[in-house]
Short mmCIF file of C-alpha atoms in Angstrom, two decimals:
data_model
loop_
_atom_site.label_atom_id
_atom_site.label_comp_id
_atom_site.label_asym_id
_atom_site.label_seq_id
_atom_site.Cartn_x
_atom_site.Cartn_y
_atom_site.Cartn_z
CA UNK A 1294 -32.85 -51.53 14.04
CA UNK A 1295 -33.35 -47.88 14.97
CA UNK A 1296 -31.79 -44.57 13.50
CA UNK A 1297 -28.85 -44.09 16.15
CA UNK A 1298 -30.00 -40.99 18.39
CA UNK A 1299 -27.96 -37.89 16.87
CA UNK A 1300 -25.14 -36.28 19.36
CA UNK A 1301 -25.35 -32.32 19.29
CA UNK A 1302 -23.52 -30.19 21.08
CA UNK A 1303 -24.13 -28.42 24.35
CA UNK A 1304 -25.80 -25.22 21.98
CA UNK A 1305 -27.97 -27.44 20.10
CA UNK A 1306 -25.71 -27.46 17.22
CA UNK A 1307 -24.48 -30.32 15.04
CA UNK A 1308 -21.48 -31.63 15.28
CA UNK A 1309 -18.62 -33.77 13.74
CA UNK A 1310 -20.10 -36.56 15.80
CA UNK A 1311 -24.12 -35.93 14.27
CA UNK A 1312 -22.64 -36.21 10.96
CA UNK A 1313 -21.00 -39.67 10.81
CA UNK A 1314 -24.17 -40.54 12.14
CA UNK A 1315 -25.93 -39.87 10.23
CA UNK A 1316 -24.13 -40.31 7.21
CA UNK A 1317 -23.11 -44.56 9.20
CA UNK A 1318 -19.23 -44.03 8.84
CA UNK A 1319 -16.59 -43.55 11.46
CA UNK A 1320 -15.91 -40.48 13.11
CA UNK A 1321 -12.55 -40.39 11.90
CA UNK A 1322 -14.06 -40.80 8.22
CA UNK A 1323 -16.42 -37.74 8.63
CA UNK A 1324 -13.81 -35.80 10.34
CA UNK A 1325 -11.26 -36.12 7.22
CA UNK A 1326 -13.72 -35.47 4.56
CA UNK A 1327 -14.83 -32.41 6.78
CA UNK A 1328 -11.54 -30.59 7.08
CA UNK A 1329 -10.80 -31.51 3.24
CA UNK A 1330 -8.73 -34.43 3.55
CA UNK A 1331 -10.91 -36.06 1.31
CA UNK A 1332 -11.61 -40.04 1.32
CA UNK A 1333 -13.41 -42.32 -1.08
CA UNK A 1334 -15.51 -40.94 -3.53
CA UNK A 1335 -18.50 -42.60 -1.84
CA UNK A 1336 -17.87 -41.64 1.62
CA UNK A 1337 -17.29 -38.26 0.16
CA UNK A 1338 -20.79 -38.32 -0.88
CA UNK A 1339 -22.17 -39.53 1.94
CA UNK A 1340 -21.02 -37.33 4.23
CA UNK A 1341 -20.93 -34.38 2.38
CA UNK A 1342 -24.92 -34.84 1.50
CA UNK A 1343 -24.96 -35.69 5.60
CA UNK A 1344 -23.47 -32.54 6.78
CA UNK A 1345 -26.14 -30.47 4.55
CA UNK A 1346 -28.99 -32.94 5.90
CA UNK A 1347 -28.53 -31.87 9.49
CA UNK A 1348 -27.36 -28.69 8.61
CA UNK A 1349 -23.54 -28.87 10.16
CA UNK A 1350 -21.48 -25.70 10.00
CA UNK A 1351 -17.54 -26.74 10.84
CA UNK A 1352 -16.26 -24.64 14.00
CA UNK A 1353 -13.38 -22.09 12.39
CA UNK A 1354 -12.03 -21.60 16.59
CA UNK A 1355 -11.52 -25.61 16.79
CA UNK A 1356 -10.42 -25.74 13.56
CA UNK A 1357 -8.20 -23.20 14.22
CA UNK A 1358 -6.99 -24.33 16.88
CA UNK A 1359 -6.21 -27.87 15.28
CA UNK A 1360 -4.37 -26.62 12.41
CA UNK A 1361 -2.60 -23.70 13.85
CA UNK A 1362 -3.97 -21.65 11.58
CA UNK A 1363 -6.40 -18.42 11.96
CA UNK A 1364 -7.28 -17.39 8.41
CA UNK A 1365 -6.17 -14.17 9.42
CA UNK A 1366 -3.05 -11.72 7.88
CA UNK A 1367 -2.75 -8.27 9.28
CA UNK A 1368 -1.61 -5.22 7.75
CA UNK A 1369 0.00 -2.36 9.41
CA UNK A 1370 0.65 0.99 7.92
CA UNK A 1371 1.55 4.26 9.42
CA UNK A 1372 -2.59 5.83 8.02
CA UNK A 1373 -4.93 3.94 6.36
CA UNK A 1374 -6.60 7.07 4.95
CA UNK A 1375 -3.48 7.96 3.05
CA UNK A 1376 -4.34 7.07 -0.76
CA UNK A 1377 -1.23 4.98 -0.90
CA UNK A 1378 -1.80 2.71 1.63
CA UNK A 1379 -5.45 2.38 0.24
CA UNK A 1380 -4.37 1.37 -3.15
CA UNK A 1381 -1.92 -1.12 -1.54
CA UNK A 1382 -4.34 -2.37 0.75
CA UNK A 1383 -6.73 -3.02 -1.80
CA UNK A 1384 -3.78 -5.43 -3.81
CA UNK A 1385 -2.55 -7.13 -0.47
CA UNK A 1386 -6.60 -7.91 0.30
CA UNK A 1387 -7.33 -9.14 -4.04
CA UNK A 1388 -4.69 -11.57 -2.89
CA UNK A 1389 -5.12 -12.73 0.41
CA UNK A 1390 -9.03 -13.22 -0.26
CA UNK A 1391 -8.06 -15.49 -3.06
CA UNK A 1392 -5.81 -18.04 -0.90
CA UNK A 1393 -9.47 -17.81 1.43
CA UNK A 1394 -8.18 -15.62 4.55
CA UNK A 1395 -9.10 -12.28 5.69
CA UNK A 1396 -7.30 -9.27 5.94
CA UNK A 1397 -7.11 -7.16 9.07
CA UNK A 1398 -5.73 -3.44 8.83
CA UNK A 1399 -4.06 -2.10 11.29
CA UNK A 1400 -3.15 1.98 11.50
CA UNK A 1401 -0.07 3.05 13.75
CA UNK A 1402 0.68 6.50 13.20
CA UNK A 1403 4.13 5.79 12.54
CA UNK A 1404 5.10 5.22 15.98
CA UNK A 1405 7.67 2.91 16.65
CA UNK A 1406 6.01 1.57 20.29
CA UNK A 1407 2.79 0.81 18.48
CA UNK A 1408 4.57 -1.13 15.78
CA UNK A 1409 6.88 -3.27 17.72
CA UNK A 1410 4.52 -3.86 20.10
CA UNK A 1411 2.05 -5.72 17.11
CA UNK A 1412 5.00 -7.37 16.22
CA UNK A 1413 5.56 -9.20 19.29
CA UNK A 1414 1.56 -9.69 19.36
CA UNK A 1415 2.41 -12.63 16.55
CA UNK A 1416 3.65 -14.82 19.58
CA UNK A 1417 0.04 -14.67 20.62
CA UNK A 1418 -0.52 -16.38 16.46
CA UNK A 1419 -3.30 -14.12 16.16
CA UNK A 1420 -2.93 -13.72 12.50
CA UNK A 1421 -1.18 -16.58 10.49
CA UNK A 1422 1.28 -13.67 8.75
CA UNK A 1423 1.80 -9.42 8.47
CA UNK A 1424 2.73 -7.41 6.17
CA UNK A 1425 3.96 -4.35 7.54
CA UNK A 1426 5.22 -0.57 5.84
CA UNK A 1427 7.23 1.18 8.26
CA UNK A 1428 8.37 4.64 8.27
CA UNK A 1429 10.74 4.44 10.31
CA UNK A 1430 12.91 1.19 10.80
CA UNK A 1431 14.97 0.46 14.44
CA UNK A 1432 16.61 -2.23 15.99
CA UNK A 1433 13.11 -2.82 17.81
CA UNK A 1434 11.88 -3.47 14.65
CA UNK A 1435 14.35 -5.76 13.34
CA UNK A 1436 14.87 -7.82 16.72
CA UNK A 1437 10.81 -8.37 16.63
CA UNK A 1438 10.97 -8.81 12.74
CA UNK A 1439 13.83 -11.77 13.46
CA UNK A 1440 12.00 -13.26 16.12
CA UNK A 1441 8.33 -13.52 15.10
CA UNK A 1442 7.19 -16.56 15.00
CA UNK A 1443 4.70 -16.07 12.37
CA UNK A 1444 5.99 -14.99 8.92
CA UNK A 1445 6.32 -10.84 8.04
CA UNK A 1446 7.05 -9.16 4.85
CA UNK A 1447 8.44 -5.74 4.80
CA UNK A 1448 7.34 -2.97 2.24
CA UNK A 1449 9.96 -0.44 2.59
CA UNK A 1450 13.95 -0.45 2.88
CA UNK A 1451 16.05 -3.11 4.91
CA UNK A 1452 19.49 -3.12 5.41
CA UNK A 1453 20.56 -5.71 2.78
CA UNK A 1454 21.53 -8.18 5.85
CA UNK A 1455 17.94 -8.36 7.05
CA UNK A 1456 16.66 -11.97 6.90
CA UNK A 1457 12.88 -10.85 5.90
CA UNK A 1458 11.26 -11.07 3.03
CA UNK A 1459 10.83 -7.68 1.62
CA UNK A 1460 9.42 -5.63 -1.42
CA UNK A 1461 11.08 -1.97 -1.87
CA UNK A 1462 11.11 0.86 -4.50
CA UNK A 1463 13.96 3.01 -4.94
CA UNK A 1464 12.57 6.57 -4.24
CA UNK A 1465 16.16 8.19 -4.90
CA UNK A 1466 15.64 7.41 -8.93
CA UNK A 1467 11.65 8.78 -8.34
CA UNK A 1468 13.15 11.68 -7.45
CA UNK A 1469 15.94 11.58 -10.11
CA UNK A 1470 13.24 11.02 -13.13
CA UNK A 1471 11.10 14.19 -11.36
CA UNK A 1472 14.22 16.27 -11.40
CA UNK A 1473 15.33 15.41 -14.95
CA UNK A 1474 11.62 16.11 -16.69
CA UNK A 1475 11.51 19.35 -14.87
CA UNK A 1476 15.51 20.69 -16.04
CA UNK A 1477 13.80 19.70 -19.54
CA UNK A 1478 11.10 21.50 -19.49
CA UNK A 1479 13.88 24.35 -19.15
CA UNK A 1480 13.30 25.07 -15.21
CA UNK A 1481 15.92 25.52 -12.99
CA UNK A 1482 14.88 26.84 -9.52
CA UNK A 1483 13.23 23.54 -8.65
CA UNK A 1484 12.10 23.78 -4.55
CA UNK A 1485 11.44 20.42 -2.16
CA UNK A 1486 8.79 20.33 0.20
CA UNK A 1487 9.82 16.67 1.83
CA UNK A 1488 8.54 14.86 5.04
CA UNK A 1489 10.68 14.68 8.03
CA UNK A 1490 14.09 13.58 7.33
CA UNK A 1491 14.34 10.60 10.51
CA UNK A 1492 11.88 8.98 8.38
CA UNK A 1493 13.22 6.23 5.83
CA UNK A 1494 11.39 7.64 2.48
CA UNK A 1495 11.77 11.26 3.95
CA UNK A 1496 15.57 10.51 4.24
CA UNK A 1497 15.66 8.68 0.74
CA UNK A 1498 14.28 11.38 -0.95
CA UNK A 1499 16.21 13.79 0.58
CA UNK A 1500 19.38 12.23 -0.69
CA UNK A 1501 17.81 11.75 -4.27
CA UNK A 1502 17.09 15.25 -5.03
CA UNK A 1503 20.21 16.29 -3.94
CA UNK A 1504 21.98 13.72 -6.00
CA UNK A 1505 20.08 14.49 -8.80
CA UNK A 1506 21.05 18.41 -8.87
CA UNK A 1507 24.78 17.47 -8.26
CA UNK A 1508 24.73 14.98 -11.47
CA UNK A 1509 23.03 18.08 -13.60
CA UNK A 1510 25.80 20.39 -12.02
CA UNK A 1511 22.90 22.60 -10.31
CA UNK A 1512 24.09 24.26 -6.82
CA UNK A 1513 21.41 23.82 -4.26
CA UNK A 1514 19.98 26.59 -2.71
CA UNK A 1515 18.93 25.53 1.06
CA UNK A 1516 16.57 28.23 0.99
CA UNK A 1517 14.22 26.23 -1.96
CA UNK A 1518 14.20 23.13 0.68
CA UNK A 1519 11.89 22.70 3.20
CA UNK A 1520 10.72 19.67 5.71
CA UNK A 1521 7.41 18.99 7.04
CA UNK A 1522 5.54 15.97 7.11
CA UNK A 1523 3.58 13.84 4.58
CA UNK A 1524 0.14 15.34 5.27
CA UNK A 1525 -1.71 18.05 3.84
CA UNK A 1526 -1.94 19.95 6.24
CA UNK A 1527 1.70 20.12 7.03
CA UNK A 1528 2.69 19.94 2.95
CA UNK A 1529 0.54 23.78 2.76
CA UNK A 1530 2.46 24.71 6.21
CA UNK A 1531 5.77 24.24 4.48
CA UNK A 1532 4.82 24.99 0.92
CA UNK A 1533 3.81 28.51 2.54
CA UNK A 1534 6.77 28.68 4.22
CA UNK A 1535 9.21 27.77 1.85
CA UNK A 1536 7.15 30.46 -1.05
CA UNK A 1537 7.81 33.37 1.78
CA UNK A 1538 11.24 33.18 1.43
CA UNK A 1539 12.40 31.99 -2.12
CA UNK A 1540 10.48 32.22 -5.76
CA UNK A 1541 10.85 28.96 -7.10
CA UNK A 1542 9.96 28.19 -10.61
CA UNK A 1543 9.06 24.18 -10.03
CA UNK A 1544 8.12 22.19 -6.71
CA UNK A 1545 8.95 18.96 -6.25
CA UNK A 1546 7.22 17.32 -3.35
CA UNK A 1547 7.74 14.24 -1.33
CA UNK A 1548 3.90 12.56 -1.90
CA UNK A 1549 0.74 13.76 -3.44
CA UNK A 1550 -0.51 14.80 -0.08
CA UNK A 1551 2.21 17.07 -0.02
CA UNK A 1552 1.03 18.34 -3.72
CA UNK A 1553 -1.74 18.97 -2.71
CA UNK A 1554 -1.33 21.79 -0.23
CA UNK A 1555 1.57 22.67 -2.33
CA UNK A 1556 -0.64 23.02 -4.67
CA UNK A 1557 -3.29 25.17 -3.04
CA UNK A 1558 -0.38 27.61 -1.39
CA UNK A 1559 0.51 28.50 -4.72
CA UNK A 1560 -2.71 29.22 -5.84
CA UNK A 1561 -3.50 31.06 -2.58
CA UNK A 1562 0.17 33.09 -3.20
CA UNK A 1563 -1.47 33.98 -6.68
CA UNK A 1564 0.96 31.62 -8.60
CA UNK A 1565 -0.34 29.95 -11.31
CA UNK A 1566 0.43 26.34 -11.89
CA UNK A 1567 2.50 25.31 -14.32
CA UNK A 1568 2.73 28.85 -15.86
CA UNK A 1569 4.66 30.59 -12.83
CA UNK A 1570 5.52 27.24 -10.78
CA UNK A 1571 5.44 23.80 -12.58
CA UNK A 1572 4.70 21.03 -9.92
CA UNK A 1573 5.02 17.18 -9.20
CA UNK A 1574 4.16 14.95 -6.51
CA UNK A 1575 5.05 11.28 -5.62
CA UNK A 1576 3.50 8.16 -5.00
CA UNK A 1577 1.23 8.60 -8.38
CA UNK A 1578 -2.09 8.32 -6.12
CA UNK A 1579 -5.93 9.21 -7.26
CA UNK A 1580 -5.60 12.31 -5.91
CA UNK A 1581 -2.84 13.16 -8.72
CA UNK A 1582 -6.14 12.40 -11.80
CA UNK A 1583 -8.53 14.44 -9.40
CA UNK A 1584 -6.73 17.95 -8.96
CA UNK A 1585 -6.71 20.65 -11.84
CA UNK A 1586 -4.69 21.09 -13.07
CA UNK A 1587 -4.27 17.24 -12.96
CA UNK A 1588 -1.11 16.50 -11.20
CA UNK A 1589 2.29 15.08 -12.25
CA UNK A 1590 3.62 12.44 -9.97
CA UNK A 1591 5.76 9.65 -10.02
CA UNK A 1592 4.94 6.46 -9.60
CA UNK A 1593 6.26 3.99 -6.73
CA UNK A 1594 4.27 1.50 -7.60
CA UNK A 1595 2.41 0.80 -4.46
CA UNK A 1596 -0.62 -1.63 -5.06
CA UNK A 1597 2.10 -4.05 -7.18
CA UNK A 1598 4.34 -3.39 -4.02
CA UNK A 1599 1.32 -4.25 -2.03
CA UNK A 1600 0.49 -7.57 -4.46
CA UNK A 1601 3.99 -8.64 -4.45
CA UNK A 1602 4.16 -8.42 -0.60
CA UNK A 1603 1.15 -10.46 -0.20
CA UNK A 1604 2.21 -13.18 -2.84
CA UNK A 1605 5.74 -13.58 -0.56
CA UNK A 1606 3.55 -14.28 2.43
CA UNK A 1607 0.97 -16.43 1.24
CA UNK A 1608 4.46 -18.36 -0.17
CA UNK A 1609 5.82 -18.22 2.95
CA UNK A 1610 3.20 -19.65 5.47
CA UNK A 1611 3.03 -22.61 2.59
CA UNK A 1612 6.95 -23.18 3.15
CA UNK A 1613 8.15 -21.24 5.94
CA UNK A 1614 12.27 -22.76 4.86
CA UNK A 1615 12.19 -20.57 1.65
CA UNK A 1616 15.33 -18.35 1.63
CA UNK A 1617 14.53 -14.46 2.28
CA UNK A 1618 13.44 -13.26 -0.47
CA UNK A 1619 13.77 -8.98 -1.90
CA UNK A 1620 11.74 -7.80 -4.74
CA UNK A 1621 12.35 -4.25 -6.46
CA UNK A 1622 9.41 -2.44 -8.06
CA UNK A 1623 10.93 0.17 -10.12
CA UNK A 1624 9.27 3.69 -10.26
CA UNK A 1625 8.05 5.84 -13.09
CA UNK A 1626 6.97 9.34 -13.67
CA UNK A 1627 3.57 10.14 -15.50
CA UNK A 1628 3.20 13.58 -16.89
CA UNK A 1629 0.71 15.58 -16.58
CA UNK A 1630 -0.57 19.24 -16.39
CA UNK A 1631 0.77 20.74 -13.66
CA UNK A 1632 4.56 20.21 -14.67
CA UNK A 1633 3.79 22.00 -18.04
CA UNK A 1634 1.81 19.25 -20.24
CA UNK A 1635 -0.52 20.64 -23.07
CA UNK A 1636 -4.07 21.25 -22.35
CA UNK A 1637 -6.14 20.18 -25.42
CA UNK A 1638 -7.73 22.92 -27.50
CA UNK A 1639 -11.06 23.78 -26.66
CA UNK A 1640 -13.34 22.87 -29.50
CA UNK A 1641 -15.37 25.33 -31.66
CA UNK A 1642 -18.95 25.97 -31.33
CA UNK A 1643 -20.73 22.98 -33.71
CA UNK A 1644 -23.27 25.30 -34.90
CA UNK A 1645 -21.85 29.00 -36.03
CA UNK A 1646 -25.89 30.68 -35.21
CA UNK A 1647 -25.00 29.80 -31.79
CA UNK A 1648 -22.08 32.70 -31.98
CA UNK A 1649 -19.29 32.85 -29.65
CA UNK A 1650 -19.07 30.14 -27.20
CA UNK A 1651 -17.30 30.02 -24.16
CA UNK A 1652 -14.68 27.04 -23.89
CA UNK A 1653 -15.92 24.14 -22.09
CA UNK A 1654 -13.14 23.53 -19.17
CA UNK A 1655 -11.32 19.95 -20.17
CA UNK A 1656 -9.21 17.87 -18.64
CA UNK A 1657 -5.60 16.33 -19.89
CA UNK A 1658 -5.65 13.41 -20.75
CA UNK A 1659 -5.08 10.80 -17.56
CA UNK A 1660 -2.78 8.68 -19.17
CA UNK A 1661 0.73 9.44 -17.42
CA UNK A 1662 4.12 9.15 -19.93
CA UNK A 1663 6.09 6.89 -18.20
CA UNK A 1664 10.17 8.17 -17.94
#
């Protein structure tokens, strides 16, 4: 009897139908070893060695479409080119690639319309789950949040009623372990250069700092506060700003970005850094290790934020009946030079015919002292 003639389909392409064919089981038989459901060890063989015979690659759309799932999970953050989304998106995508799905990034500039409006995109099941970091967090967002009907975990603060799984840091103790190192290190006109204050770190922070000089009996001066945003551009802006009117002797700033330009207005003022004005960031990013002096900054801990968040979803779309779930990642403050932390010595010249040798510039060391 004759080979059976091979179906294709309409593109030329093999399909389910080519490989039971070929391989003389059912349909039904290829199908389940295709998609994984597995079957006797010989039919296993069979069609497996089938499929590679004719060359069959399955169709992800159908298959898609079959199991209701995309092999998809989307990210949104306010910038993706701010380090400390990168170093969470880098965790959240380790994990995600290891279940087998891909990770799509989206950037929303911190607007509100853009991120409830890719929230109510999930009724389209584009993705098969989100994580999303909000700066800002409305009823809009916690109506779409409630109502998706794919699953979302939240990196940021929730109201402790919100029924979504959610990984936070508490940025008021950041700021509390900032303010305590610097009152140590025996300075006591400590500025704030913060991001806006309707923002939900901005506002945290805000309250921290405050907190933190009321518990060490310091009055605030309003004049060593000052609000911009948490860019660069605007952290200089405001750094410049706040320098034109007060003489701190320490800055605390709201995120590394912030540092930065902090950083450069003081050295553009003439101050030097941490002789005239010690200074610390937030959010512990690379930029902290590539400054010099090398920044201090505490530590929020966003790529284990980012690999809890992603380990909550993946445990999610397995069981979507879990109970929410809230996970704390506690911060921590790594020291470094620009809040007053020893430069090592230079070393002397190896060979005394050389003479005098200028110092080689060094680095501190990049290992931060956790507080």
């Amino acid at each position: 009897m004759g080979r059976k003639r091979l179906q294709e389909s309409a593109d030329g392409r093999p399909t389910v139908h080519t490989v039971a064919a070929r391989a003389g089981v059912s349909i039904a038989s290829a199908s389940r070893v295709l998609n994984g459901v597995g079957g006797s060890p010989e039919t296993v063989r069979k069609v497996r060695a089938a499929a590679a015979e004719v060359g069959y690659v399955p169709n992800a759309i159908a298959r898609s479409l079959q199991s209701q799932r995309t092999g998809l999970v989307a990210l949104a953050v306010e910038d993706i080119g701010n380090p400390v989304y990168v170093a969470m998106m880098r965790a959240i995508e380790a994990v995600v690639a290891s279940s087998g799905r891909q990770l799509v990034v989206h950037a929303t500039g911190g607007r509100i319309d853009n991120e409830t409006a890719l929230l109510r995109r999930l009724a389209n099941r584009y993705v098969d789950g989100m994580i999303i970091s909000p700066i800002r967090v409305t009823d809009d967002h916690l109506g779409a949040l409630v109502g998706s009907p794919v699953p979302v975990v939240v990196i940021g603060q929730l109201g402790a009623d919100a029924p979504v799984d959610n990984v936070r840091t508490d940025s008021r103790r950041g700021v509390a372990l900032a303010v305590d190192h610097l009152l140590a290190t025996g300075r006591r006109r400590i500025g704030f250069v913060n991001g806006p204050l309707d923002t939900v770190p901005g506002a945290a922070r805000d309250a921290g700092f405050r907190a933190a000089l009321a518990r060490h009996g310091i009055h605030l001066d309003e004049n060593l506060v000052e609000v911009g945003d948490f860019q660069y551009a605007a952290g200089r802006a405001a750094a410049v700003q706040l320098l034109a009117r007060a003489s701190p002797d320490a800055l605390l700033c709201a995120n590394d970005l912030i540092a930065v330009g902090a950083l450069h207005a003081l050295l553009a003022a003439g101050r030097r850094v941490p002789e005239d004005v010690a200074l610390v960031g937030m959010d512990d990013t690379e930029l902290a290790q590539m400054m010099f002096p090398q920044l201090s900054s505490v530590s929020l801990g966003s790529a284990e934020r980012g690999r809890r968040a992603a380990e909550l979803l993946l445990q999610r779309i397995a069981d979507p009946t879990l109970p929410p779930r809230r996970e704390q990642v506690p911060p921590s403050l790594a020291v470094r030079a620009s809040s007053g932390a020893t430069l090592p010595a230079a070393r002397p010249s190896a060979d005394p015919l050389d003479g005098p040798r200028a110092p080689t510039p060094t680095h501190p060391s990049s290992e931060g002292v956790t507080a």
